[in-house]
Amino acid sequence: MNFDALFNEQIDQLKSDGNYRYFAELERKAGKFPHASNHVDGEKRDVTVWCSNDYLGMGQNPLTIAAMCEAVQRTGTGAGGTRNISGTNHDHLLLEAELADLHGKEAALLFTSGYVSNWAALSCLGSRLENCVILSDSGNHASMIEGIRHSKAKKVLWKHNDVADLEAKLAALPANVPKIVAFESVYSMDGDICPMREIVEVCEKYGAMSYLDEVHGVGLYGPRGGGISEREGLADRITLIEGTLGKAFGVVGGYITGSVALCDFIRSFASGFIFTTALPPAIAAAARASIMHLKTSQDERTRHQVQVAKLRERLDRAGIPHLMNDSHIVPVMIKDPVKTRMLADYLMNEWDIYVQPINYPTVPKGTERLRFTPSPLHTDADIEHLVNALSHLWKQCAVSHAVA
């Protein structure tokens, strides 16, 4: 059997539908964020990155870089094994303590990515708690969906951010079964923020565990960067808070926080934790430095919100449609996969602006978009250049100026 032919048949269909993903080959420049080198056909050119999840530029921060370099010199490059077999380093425990403190929890547990932390924790909870039912927001991330699927627990979908629907579905379940309500604080594609207080109150009313994904909130919201749950004063009422080190904290890795018993349970039973090599100690040291800095510094968060507001205001003046939300994520709606890819290519090739087209299956068909993530390090001139480019291309490509 010709397997390559089978592979290529489906790849060709992706390309035909306009949903094939092309990777931009970038070389980040320490201290120059959001600028990077784009490698094409043996040549390099300077581009401005407008879609990075390094939301605050902490991956380029001298404190983060220095902490990683110091730890590499002190410990070497790798962890040496799984956490169970020689891989638990002192830097891991220091970081876990820092994360527990960030969210006001008793304990924390590190994973190799935010995807793995969701997948491992939800699959473990759903499979080990007898007769467990997981109620999942219909807009939840793929990592949560996969974790729930792998758990083989009963799954109940509730309408996105619809607390009345959640309550109706909780009320329909037997009182004596373990129930987990899984939801996110900031949803990554539309940038909308959940009605967290109402969700938590419904969870408490029905004795359900609240499982919160804060990956697009940590570092960015709250007086110490604890996320929306900290900003709203709800962290202590949420059973499990999951987050990432790879976005606002600028490094890599994922984590969960909760009670000592909860973290020990997942540590002891989650295959995604037990059977994988631990994060390098230098990663843990860099992440801890970033978190410690953002616990006390408001400057990055303040400047970030200023630049987000400026971009939105300039887009409005230019008549460029973007989804309105209360977060830092600015989705410019195109609603056509081919045009979305074409606009992204024009921005890169003609204007030295890099933004990745977001197409199906990341978003539903008909909601294709360019997802912009302003940072505190994008200048006013960067914003002006972007809006000028979009205005020019909007006319050139005959994209509707109607508000989405």
mmCIF file of C-alpha atoms in Angstrom:
data_model
loop_
_atom_site.group_PDB
_atom_site.id
_atom_site.type_symbol
_atom_site.label_atom_id
_atom_site.label_comp_id
_atom_site.label_asym_id
_atom_site.label_seq_id
_atom_site.Cartn_x
_atom_site.Cartn_y
_atom_site.Cartn_z
ATOM 1 C CA MET A 1 0.000 0.000 0.000
ATOM 2 C CA ASN A 2 1.269 3.489 -0.879
ATOM 3 C CA PHE A 3 0.889 5.303 2.438
ATOM 4 C CA ASP A 4 2.473 8.519 1.147
ATOM 5 C CA ALA A 5 -0.273 8.725 -1.478
ATOM 6 C CA LEU A 6 -2.892 8.403 1.263
ATOM 7 C CA PHE A 7 -1.168 11.125 3.286
ATOM 8 C CA ASN A 8 -0.844 13.454 0.307
ATOM 9 C CA GLU A 9 -4.487 12.996 -0.688
ATOM 10 C CA GLN A 10 -5.621 14.499 2.603
ATOM 11 C CA ILE A 11 -2.917 17.179 2.594
ATOM 12 C CA ASP A 12 -3.994 18.214 -0.922
ATOM 13 C CA GLN A 13 -7.576 18.534 0.323
ATOM 14 C CA LEU A 14 -6.399 20.827 3.120
ATOM 15 C CA LYS A 15 -4.636 23.020 0.576
ATOM 16 C CA SER A 16 -7.673 23.071 -1.678
ATOM 17 C CA ASP A 17 -9.879 24.175 1.236
ATOM 18 C CA GLY A 18 -7.439 26.932 2.172
ATOM 19 C CA ASN A 19 -6.749 25.332 5.565
ATOM 20 C CA TYR A 20 -3.180 24.089 5.058
ATOM 21 C CA ARG A 21 -0.774 25.511 7.626
ATOM 22 C CA TYR A 22 2.435 27.084 6.372
ATOM 23 C CA PHE A 23 5.104 27.758 8.994
ATOM 24 C CA ALA A 24 7.015 31.020 9.034
ATOM 25 C CA GLU A 25 10.676 30.332 9.797
ATOM 26 C CA LEU A 26 11.522 32.932 12.423
ATOM 27 C CA GLU A 27 14.625 33.742 14.429
ATOM 28 C CA ARG A 28 13.799 35.670 17.571
ATOM 29 C CA LYS A 29 16.260 38.371 18.578
ATOM 30 C CA ALA A 30 17.015 38.700 22.287
ATOM 31 C CA GLY A 31 16.067 42.170 23.452
ATOM 32 C CA LYS A 32 14.401 43.103 20.135
ATOM 33 C CA PHE A 33 10.869 41.748 20.659
ATOM 34 C CA PRO A 34 8.497 41.994 18.775
ATOM 35 C CA HIS A 35 11.006 42.045 15.907
ATOM 36 C CA ALA A 36 12.426 38.847 14.443
ATOM 37 C CA SER A 37 14.285 37.604 11.394
ATOM 38 C CA ASN A 38 12.265 35.720 8.787
ATOM 39 C CA HIS A 39 14.307 33.127 6.850
ATOM 40 C CA VAL A 40 13.132 32.593 3.254
ATOM 41 C CA ASP A 41 15.145 30.872 0.500
ATOM 42 C CA GLY A 42 18.456 31.475 2.236
ATOM 43 C CA GLU A 43 17.732 35.151 2.845
ATOM 44 C CA LYS A 44 16.813 36.982 6.043
ATOM 45 C CA ARG A 45 14.602 39.997 6.550
ATOM 46 C CA ASP A 46 13.333 41.850 9.601
ATOM 47 C CA VAL A 47 9.636 41.415 10.416
ATOM 48 C CA THR A 48 7.347 42.577 13.210
ATOM 49 C CA VAL A 49 5.551 39.707 14.939
ATOM 50 C CA TRP A 50 1.903 40.454 15.709
ATOM 51 C CA CYS A 51 0.631 37.031 16.802
ATOM 52 C CA SER A 52 2.995 35.919 19.546
ATOM 53 C CA ASN A 53 1.652 34.371 22.736
ATOM 54 C CA ASP A 54 4.686 35.803 24.526
ATOM 55 C CA TYR A 55 2.159 38.444 25.501
ATOM 56 C CA LEU A 56 4.417 40.634 27.639
ATOM 57 C CA GLY A 57 7.735 39.919 25.935
ATOM 58 C CA MET A 58 9.002 38.149 29.076
ATOM 59 C CA GLY A 59 10.798 35.591 26.880
ATOM 60 C CA GLN A 60 13.128 38.473 25.970
ATOM 61 C CA ASN A 61 13.296 40.039 29.435
ATOM 62 C CA PRO A 62 16.875 40.291 30.798
ATOM 63 C CA LEU A 63 15.743 38.835 34.158
ATOM 64 C CA THR A 64 14.324 35.732 32.503
ATOM 65 C CA ILE A 65 17.347 35.279 30.250
ATOM 66 C CA ALA A 66 19.808 35.736 33.128
ATOM 67 C CA ALA A 67 17.984 33.203 35.310
ATOM 68 C CA MET A 68 18.056 30.594 32.552
ATOM 69 C CA CYS A 69 21.733 31.176 31.779
ATOM 70 C CA GLU A 70 22.682 30.954 35.457
ATOM 71 C CA ALA A 71 20.758 27.715 35.881
ATOM 72 C CA VAL A 72 22.320 26.128 32.787
ATOM 73 C CA GLN A 73 25.778 26.899 34.140
ATOM 74 C CA ARG A 74 24.784 25.565 37.559
ATOM 75 C CA THR A 75 22.804 22.437 36.596
ATOM 76 C CA GLY A 76 23.459 21.640 32.933
ATOM 77 C CA THR A 77 20.891 21.390 30.179
ATOM 78 C CA GLY A 78 18.500 18.543 31.040
ATOM 79 C CA ALA A 79 16.598 17.274 34.052
ATOM 80 C CA GLY A 80 18.124 13.807 33.849
ATOM 81 C CA GLY A 81 14.934 11.800 33.892
ATOM 82 C CA THR A 82 11.262 11.665 34.795
ATOM 83 C CA ARG A 83 10.202 13.343 38.010
ATOM 84 C CA ASN A 84 10.050 9.910 39.657
ATOM 85 C CA ILE A 85 13.436 8.682 38.426
ATOM 86 C CA SER A 86 16.162 11.231 39.217
ATOM 87 C CA GLY A 87 14.413 14.119 37.417
ATOM 88 C CA THR A 88 13.019 16.128 40.329
ATOM 89 C CA ASN A 89 15.389 19.051 40.730
ATOM 90 C CA HIS A 90 15.446 21.756 43.382
ATOM 91 C CA ASP A 91 14.402 24.354 40.780
ATOM 92 C CA HIS A 92 11.215 22.411 40.058
ATOM 93 C CA LEU A 93 10.142 22.541 43.690
ATOM 94 C CA LEU A 94 10.956 26.227 43.978
ATOM 95 C CA LEU A 95 8.825 26.923 40.916
ATOM 96 C CA GLU A 96 5.939 24.787 42.166
ATOM 97 C CA ALA A 97 5.964 26.726 45.441
ATOM 98 C CA GLU A 98 5.958 29.991 43.482
ATOM 99 C CA LEU A 99 2.968 28.854 41.411
ATOM 100 C CA ALA A 100 1.015 27.673 44.452
ATOM 101 C CA ASP A 101 1.588 31.086 46.024
ATOM 102 C CA LEU A 102 0.562 32.877 42.809
ATOM 103 C CA HIS A 103 -2.885 31.259 42.931
ATOM 104 C CA GLY A 104 -3.233 31.061 46.720
ATOM 105 C CA LYS A 105 -3.221 27.266 46.692
ATOM 106 C CA GLU A 106 -1.567 24.660 48.884
ATOM 107 C CA ALA A 107 0.358 22.975 46.087
ATOM 108 C CA ALA A 108 1.245 22.970 42.398
ATOM 109 C CA LEU A 109 2.457 20.396 39.879
ATOM 110 C CA LEU A 110 4.557 21.048 36.761
ATOM 111 C CA PHE A 111 4.023 19.535 33.311
ATOM 112 C CA THR A 112 5.926 19.834 30.048
ATOM 113 C CA SER A 113 3.263 22.041 28.423
ATOM 114 C CA GLY A 114 -0.134 23.578 29.053
ATOM 115 C CA TYR A 115 -1.619 21.067 26.615
ATOM 116 C CA VAL A 116 -0.190 18.185 28.637
ATOM 117 C CA SER A 117 -1.317 19.616 31.975
ATOM 118 C CA ASN A 118 -4.934 19.802 30.774
ATOM 119 C CA TRP A 119 -4.826 16.462 29.005
ATOM 120 C CA ALA A 120 -3.168 14.650 31.924
ATOM 121 C CA ALA A 121 -5.190 16.215 34.737
ATOM 122 C CA LEU A 122 -8.630 15.859 33.151
ATOM 123 C CA SER A 123 -7.972 12.339 31.881
ATOM 124 C CA CYS A 124 -6.729 11.315 35.328
ATOM 125 C CA LEU A 125 -9.624 12.869 37.239
ATOM 126 C CA GLY A 126 -12.262 11.558 34.868
ATOM 127 C CA SER A 127 -10.925 8.010 34.824
ATOM 128 C CA ARG A 128 -10.072 7.629 38.526
ATOM 129 C CA LEU A 129 -13.199 9.176 40.066
ATOM 130 C CA GLU A 130 -15.890 6.503 39.825
ATOM 131 C CA ASN A 131 -18.976 7.505 37.790
ATOM 132 C CA CYS A 132 -17.500 10.950 37.239
ATOM 133 C CA VAL A 133 -19.318 13.375 34.923
ATOM 134 C CA ILE A 134 -17.362 16.204 33.301
ATOM 135 C CA LEU A 135 -19.361 19.233 32.194
ATOM 136 C CA SER A 136 -17.333 21.015 29.531
ATOM 137 C CA ASP A 137 -17.910 24.474 28.085
ATOM 138 C CA SER A 138 -18.534 24.048 24.343
ATOM 139 C CA GLY A 139 -15.718 26.505 23.589
ATOM 140 C CA ASN A 140 -13.020 24.669 25.527
ATOM 141 C CA HIS A 141 -9.525 24.131 24.115
ATOM 142 C CA ALA A 142 -8.518 20.941 22.295
ATOM 143 C CA SER A 143 -6.307 19.904 25.217
ATOM 144 C CA MET A 144 -9.318 19.805 27.528
ATOM 145 C CA ILE A 145 -11.453 18.019 24.959
ATOM 146 C CA GLU A 146 -8.768 15.368 24.436
ATOM 147 C CA GLY A 147 -8.257 14.901 28.180
ATOM 148 C CA ILE A 148 -11.969 14.366 28.743
ATOM 149 C CA ARG A 149 -12.207 11.976 25.782
ATOM 150 C CA HIS A 150 -9.236 9.963 27.013
ATOM 151 C CA SER A 151 -10.735 9.690 30.513
ATOM 152 C CA LYS A 152 -13.785 7.845 29.101
ATOM 153 C CA ALA A 153 -15.877 9.669 31.715
ATOM 154 C CA LYS A 154 -19.379 10.793 30.818
ATOM 155 C CA LYS A 155 -19.135 14.183 29.095
ATOM 156 C CA VAL A 156 -21.863 16.815 29.127
ATOM 157 C CA LEU A 157 -21.431 19.884 26.924
ATOM 158 C CA TRP A 158 -22.926 23.168 28.082
ATOM 159 C CA LYS A 159 -23.449 26.211 25.880
ATOM 160 C CA HIS A 160 -20.490 28.552 25.759
ATOM 161 C CA ASN A 161 -20.454 30.863 28.800
ATOM 162 C CA ASP A 162 -24.155 30.079 29.419
ATOM 163 C CA VAL A 163 -24.538 29.695 33.187
ATOM 164 C CA ALA A 164 -28.256 28.908 32.985
ATOM 165 C CA ASP A 165 -27.537 25.981 30.681
ATOM 166 C CA LEU A 166 -24.747 24.791 32.975
ATOM 167 C CA GLU A 167 -27.065 24.889 35.986
ATOM 168 C CA ALA A 168 -29.820 23.030 34.170
ATOM 169 C CA LYS A 169 -27.403 20.259 33.251
ATOM 170 C CA LEU A 170 -25.934 20.054 36.741
ATOM 171 C CA ALA A 171 -29.426 19.887 38.243
ATOM 172 C CA ALA A 172 -30.292 16.952 35.970
ATOM 173 C CA LEU A 173 -27.434 14.822 37.324
ATOM 174 C CA PRO A 174 -27.659 12.571 40.403
ATOM 175 C CA ALA A 175 -26.490 14.359 43.544
ATOM 176 C CA ASN A 176 -24.128 11.550 44.527
ATOM 177 C CA VAL A 177 -21.939 11.416 41.383
ATOM 178 C CA PRO A 178 -18.648 13.355 41.209
ATOM 179 C CA LYS A 179 -19.064 16.332 38.898
ATOM 180 C CA ILE A 180 -16.305 18.444 37.313
ATOM 181 C CA VAL A 181 -17.085 21.727 35.555
ATOM 182 C CA ALA A 182 -14.299 22.544 33.080
ATOM 183 C CA PHE A 183 -14.030 26.057 31.641
ATOM 184 C CA GLU A 184 -11.551 28.763 30.639
ATOM 185 C CA SER A 185 -11.079 32.306 31.853
ATOM 186 C CA VAL A 186 -10.063 33.941 28.547
ATOM 187 C CA TYR A 187 -10.956 32.073 25.367
ATOM 188 C CA SER A 188 -8.027 32.266 22.993
ATOM 189 C CA MET A 189 -9.693 32.784 19.610
ATOM 190 C CA ASP A 190 -12.587 35.165 20.365
ATOM 191 C CA GLY A 191 -10.898 36.711 23.396
ATOM 192 C CA ASP A 192 -14.099 36.645 25.470
ATOM 193 C CA ILE A 193 -13.957 36.261 29.255
ATOM 194 C CA CYS A 194 -16.179 33.813 31.115
ATOM 195 C CA PRO A 195 -18.781 34.853 33.733
ATOM 196 C CA MET A 196 -16.538 33.327 36.381
ATOM 197 C CA ARG A 197 -18.360 34.345 39.555
ATOM 198 C CA GLU A 198 -21.655 32.905 38.333
ATOM 199 C CA ILE A 199 -19.978 29.676 37.216
ATOM 200 C CA VAL A 200 -18.258 29.245 40.584
ATOM 201 C CA GLU A 201 -21.501 29.881 42.470
ATOM 202 C CA VAL A 202 -23.320 27.227 40.422
ATOM 203 C CA CYS A 203 -20.467 24.766 41.046
ATOM 204 C CA GLU A 204 -20.721 25.394 44.782
ATOM 205 C CA LYS A 205 -24.513 25.024 44.735
ATOM 206 C CA TYR A 206 -24.292 21.556 43.194
ATOM 207 C CA GLY A 207 -21.094 20.346 44.899
ATOM 208 C CA ALA A 208 -19.128 20.244 41.645
ATOM 209 C CA MET A 209 -15.372 20.576 41.271
ATOM 210 C CA SER A 210 -14.447 23.745 39.389
ATOM 211 C CA TYR A 211 -11.635 23.207 36.867
ATOM 212 C CA LEU A 212 -10.336 26.504 35.465
ATOM 213 C CA ASP A 213 -7.957 26.920 32.535
ATOM 214 C CA GLU A 214 -6.191 30.283 33.077
ATOM 215 C CA VAL A 215 -3.571 29.937 30.324
ATOM 216 C CA HIS A 216 -4.530 33.182 28.565
ATOM 217 C CA GLY A 217 -5.000 35.040 31.854
ATOM 218 C CA VAL A 218 -1.957 34.293 33.994
ATOM 219 C CA GLY A 219 0.591 37.086 34.105
ATOM 220 C CA LEU A 220 -1.825 39.498 32.423
ATOM 221 C CA TYR A 221 -4.611 40.069 34.932
ATOM 222 C CA GLY A 222 -4.855 40.489 38.671
ATOM 223 C CA PRO A 223 -2.629 42.546 40.990
ATOM 224 C CA ARG A 224 0.076 39.842 40.936
ATOM 225 C CA GLY A 225 -0.662 38.243 37.569
ATOM 226 C CA GLY A 226 -2.755 35.422 38.975
ATOM 227 C CA GLY A 227 -5.257 35.789 36.145
ATOM 228 C CA ILE A 228 -8.953 36.581 35.967
ATOM 229 C CA SER A 229 -9.589 34.415 39.045
ATOM 230 C CA GLU A 230 -7.267 36.657 41.083
ATOM 231 C CA ARG A 231 -8.683 39.854 39.586
ATOM 232 C CA GLU A 232 -12.208 38.782 40.527
ATOM 233 C CA GLY A 233 -11.197 37.519 43.999
ATOM 234 C CA LEU A 234 -12.328 33.972 43.208
ATOM 235 C CA ALA A 235 -9.117 31.907 43.211
ATOM 236 C CA ASP A 236 -9.726 30.505 46.693
ATOM 237 C CA ARG A 237 -13.162 29.212 45.640
ATOM 238 C CA ILE A 238 -11.908 27.326 42.564
ATOM 239 C CA THR A 239 -10.838 23.711 43.074
ATOM 240 C CA LEU A 240 -8.146 23.490 40.387
ATOM 241 C CA ILE A 241 -6.456 26.308 38.474
ATOM 242 C CA GLU A 242 -4.417 25.253 35.444
ATOM 243 C CA GLY A 243 -1.999 27.515 33.624
ATOM 244 C CA THR A 244 0.964 27.767 31.299
ATOM 245 C CA LEU A 245 4.519 29.048 31.486
ATOM 246 C CA GLY A 246 4.685 29.475 27.701
ATOM 247 C CA LYS A 247 2.546 32.574 27.175
ATOM 248 C CA ALA A 248 2.709 35.672 29.405
ATOM 249 C CA PHE A 249 5.569 34.163 31.444
ATOM 250 C CA GLY A 250 7.590 33.719 28.249
ATOM 251 C CA VAL A 251 9.132 30.268 28.778
ATOM 252 C CA VAL A 252 7.545 26.806 28.305
ATOM 253 C CA GLY A 253 5.618 24.309 30.405
ATOM 254 C CA GLY A 254 2.263 23.872 32.100
ATOM 255 C CA TYR A 255 0.999 23.395 35.616
ATOM 256 C CA ILE A 256 -1.952 22.785 37.879
ATOM 257 C CA THR A 257 -2.546 24.217 41.344
ATOM 258 C CA GLY A 258 -4.893 23.073 44.095
ATOM 259 C CA SER A 259 -4.935 21.269 47.414
ATOM 260 C CA VAL A 260 -2.094 19.019 48.516
ATOM 261 C CA ALA A 261 -4.389 15.992 48.129
ATOM 262 C CA LEU A 262 -5.461 16.990 44.609
ATOM 263 C CA CYS A 263 -1.917 17.577 43.337
ATOM 264 C CA ASP A 264 -0.652 14.383 44.984
ATOM 265 C CA PHE A 265 -3.514 12.427 43.391
ATOM 266 C CA ILE A 266 -2.634 13.655 39.902
ATOM 267 C CA ARG A 267 1.107 13.232 40.567
ATOM 268 C CA SER A 268 0.476 9.615 41.548
ATOM 269 C CA PHE A 269 -1.939 8.553 38.794
ATOM 270 C CA ALA A 270 -1.618 10.793 35.706
ATOM 271 C CA SER A 271 0.356 9.007 32.996
ATOM 272 C CA GLY A 272 1.122 12.319 31.281
ATOM 273 C CA PHE A 273 3.080 13.309 34.371
ATOM 274 C CA ILE A 274 4.572 9.982 35.417
ATOM 275 C CA PHE A 275 6.053 8.783 32.120
ATOM 276 C CA THR A 276 7.627 11.908 30.633
ATOM 277 C CA THR A 277 11.002 13.562 31.155
ATOM 278 C CA ALA A 278 10.888 16.515 33.517
ATOM 279 C CA LEU A 279 11.373 20.085 32.333
ATOM 280 C CA PRO A 280 15.030 21.187 32.331
ATOM 281 C CA PRO A 281 15.889 22.976 35.600
ATOM 282 C CA ALA A 282 16.935 26.050 33.606
ATOM 283 C CA ILE A 283 13.391 26.316 32.233
ATOM 284 C CA ALA A 284 12.011 26.175 35.761
ATOM 285 C CA ALA A 285 14.469 28.816 36.973
ATOM 286 C CA ALA A 286 13.596 31.178 34.107
ATOM 287 C CA ALA A 287 9.858 30.719 34.639
ATOM 288 C CA ARG A 288 10.225 31.383 38.358
ATOM 289 C CA ALA A 289 12.154 34.588 37.680
ATOM 290 C CA SER A 290 9.443 35.744 35.277
ATOM 291 C CA ILE A 291 6.627 34.965 37.727
ATOM 292 C CA MET A 292 8.415 36.632 40.633
ATOM 293 C CA HIS A 293 8.941 39.776 38.571
ATOM 294 C CA LEU A 294 5.318 39.965 37.384
ATOM 295 C CA LYS A 295 4.034 39.460 40.935
ATOM 296 C CA THR A 296 5.470 42.844 41.886
ATOM 297 C CA SER A 297 5.678 44.804 38.622
ATOM 298 C CA GLN A 298 2.557 46.451 37.188
ATOM 299 C CA ASP A 299 4.457 48.197 34.396
ATOM 300 C CA GLU A 300 4.194 45.422 31.798
ATOM 301 C CA ARG A 301 0.471 44.864 32.419
ATOM 302 C CA THR A 302 -0.322 48.591 32.344
ATOM 303 C CA ARG A 303 1.592 49.256 29.117
ATOM 304 C CA HIS A 304 0.075 46.131 27.597
ATOM 305 C CA GLN A 305 -3.492 47.322 28.135
ATOM 306 C CA VAL A 306 -2.626 50.767 26.785
ATOM 307 C CA GLN A 307 -1.315 49.326 23.516
ATOM 308 C CA VAL A 308 -4.275 46.960 23.179
ATOM 309 C CA ALA A 309 -6.661 49.906 23.539
ATOM 310 C CA LYS A 310 -4.672 51.926 20.987
ATOM 311 C CA LEU A 311 -4.837 49.157 18.402
ATOM 312 C CA ARG A 312 -8.585 48.742 18.864
ATOM 313 C CA GLU A 313 -9.155 52.489 18.554
ATOM 314 C CA ARG A 314 -7.099 52.741 15.367
ATOM 315 C CA LEU A 315 -8.871 49.730 13.834
ATOM 316 C CA ASP A 316 -12.225 51.328 14.622
ATOM 317 C CA ARG A 317 -11.203 54.604 12.983
ATOM 318 C CA ALA A 318 -10.023 52.705 9.908
ATOM 319 C CA GLY A 319 -13.254 50.676 9.715
ATOM 320 C CA ILE A 320 -11.464 47.339 10.121
ATOM 321 C CA PRO A 321 -13.876 44.823 11.753
ATOM 322 C CA HIS A 322 -12.673 43.141 14.907
ATOM 323 C CA LEU A 323 -14.450 41.160 17.594
ATOM 324 C CA MET A 324 -15.153 43.274 20.654
ATOM 325 C CA ASN A 325 -14.106 41.705 23.940
ATOM 326 C CA ASP A 326 -12.624 42.699 27.297
ATOM 327 C CA SER A 327 -9.302 40.923 26.813
ATOM 328 C CA HIS A 328 -5.980 41.500 25.082
ATOM 329 C CA ILE A 329 -6.832 39.355 22.039
ATOM 330 C CA VAL A 330 -7.854 41.286 18.906
ATOM 331 C CA PRO A 331 -9.434 39.031 16.238
ATOM 332 C CA VAL A 332 -9.874 40.738 12.856
ATOM 333 C CA MET A 333 -12.592 38.822 11.075
ATOM 334 C CA ILE A 334 -12.146 37.790 7.424
ATOM 335 C CA LYS A 335 -14.620 34.877 7.281
ATOM 336 C CA ASP A 336 -12.999 33.233 4.277
ATOM 337 C CA PRO A 337 -10.012 30.848 4.479
ATOM 338 C CA VAL A 338 -8.485 31.765 1.121
ATOM 339 C CA LYS A 339 -8.715 35.506 1.748
ATOM 340 C CA THR A 340 -7.342 35.054 5.265
ATOM 341 C CA ARG A 341 -4.284 33.238 3.893
ATOM 342 C CA MET A 342 -3.911 35.804 1.115
ATOM 343 C CA LEU A 343 -4.038 38.762 3.512
ATOM 344 C CA ALA A 344 -1.495 37.139 5.825
ATOM 345 C CA ASP A 345 0.837 36.543 2.862
ATOM 346 C CA TYR A 346 0.485 40.135 1.659
ATOM 347 C CA LEU A 347 1.186 41.479 5.144
ATOM 348 C CA MET A 348 4.349 39.392 5.378
ATOM 349 C CA ASN A 349 5.643 39.821 1.838
ATOM 350 C CA GLU A 350 4.770 43.475 1.236
ATOM 351 C CA TRP A 351 4.683 45.019 4.701
ATOM 352 C CA ASP A 352 7.052 42.856 6.822
ATOM 353 C CA ILE A 353 4.212 42.111 9.249
ATOM 354 C CA TYR A 354 3.800 38.544 10.477
ATOM 355 C CA VAL A 355 0.385 37.353 11.635
ATOM 356 C CA GLN A 356 -0.732 33.748 11.308
ATOM 357 C CA PRO A 357 -4.067 33.070 9.571
ATOM 358 C CA ILE A 358 -6.497 31.259 11.849
ATOM 359 C CA ASN A 359 -8.661 28.820 9.904
ATOM 360 C CA TYR A 360 -10.662 25.628 10.489
ATOM 361 C CA PRO A 361 -10.377 23.472 12.611
ATOM 362 C CA THR A 362 -8.961 26.001 15.101
ATOM 363 C CA VAL A 363 -12.086 28.098 14.517
ATOM 364 C CA PRO A 364 -15.421 27.130 12.897
ATOM 365 C CA LYS A 365 -15.732 27.458 9.138
ATOM 366 C CA GLY A 366 -16.945 30.922 8.196
ATOM 367 C CA THR A 367 -15.200 32.583 11.149
ATOM 368 C CA GLU A 368 -11.661 32.675 9.729
ATOM 369 C CA ARG A 369 -9.592 35.526 11.093
ATOM 370 C CA LEU A 370 -6.290 37.235 11.712
ATOM 371 C CA ARG A 371 -5.616 37.142 15.456
ATOM 372 C CA PHE A 372 -3.524 40.061 16.692
ATOM 373 C CA THR A 373 -1.885 40.094 20.108
ATOM 374 C CA PRO A 374 -0.425 43.523 20.904
ATOM 375 C CA SER A 375 2.319 43.599 23.514
ATOM 376 C CA PRO A 376 3.714 46.374 25.704
ATOM 377 C CA LEU A 377 6.738 46.377 23.382
ATOM 378 C CA HIS A 378 4.806 47.161 20.203
ATOM 379 C CA THR A 379 5.338 50.876 19.607
ATOM 380 C CA ASP A 380 2.790 53.422 18.425
ATOM 381 C CA ALA A 381 4.658 53.398 15.112
ATOM 382 C CA ASP A 382 4.216 49.602 14.901
ATOM 383 C CA ILE A 383 0.475 50.025 15.423
ATOM 384 C CA GLU A 384 0.230 52.767 12.806
ATOM 385 C CA HIS A 385 2.156 50.665 10.282
ATOM 386 C CA LEU A 386 -0.125 47.676 10.881
ATOM 387 C CA VAL A 387 -3.349 49.650 10.518
ATOM 388 C CA ASN A 388 -2.097 51.391 7.382
ATOM 389 C CA ALA A 389 -1.223 48.019 5.878
ATOM 390 C CA LEU A 390 -4.610 46.539 6.758
ATOM 391 C CA SER A 391 -6.461 49.560 5.358
ATOM 392 C CA HIS A 392 -4.565 49.304 2.073
ATOM 393 C CA LEU A 393 -5.105 45.561 1.769
ATOM 394 C CA TRP A 394 -8.777 45.785 2.741
ATOM 395 C CA LYS A 395 -9.429 47.874 -0.357
ATOM 396 C CA GLN A 396 -7.121 45.811 -2.549
ATOM 397 C CA CYS A 397 -8.751 42.503 -1.547
ATOM 398 C CA ALA A 398 -12.315 43.862 -1.404
ATOM 399 C CA VAL A 399 -12.947 42.614 2.123
ATOM 400 C CA SER A 400 -16.131 43.923 3.724
ATOM 401 C CA HIS A 401 -15.743 46.767 6.250
ATOM 402 C CA ALA A 402 -18.975 45.776 7.971
ATOM 403 C CA VAL A 403 -18.571 45.288 11.707
ATOM 404 C CA ALA A 404 -18.465 41.595 12.640
#
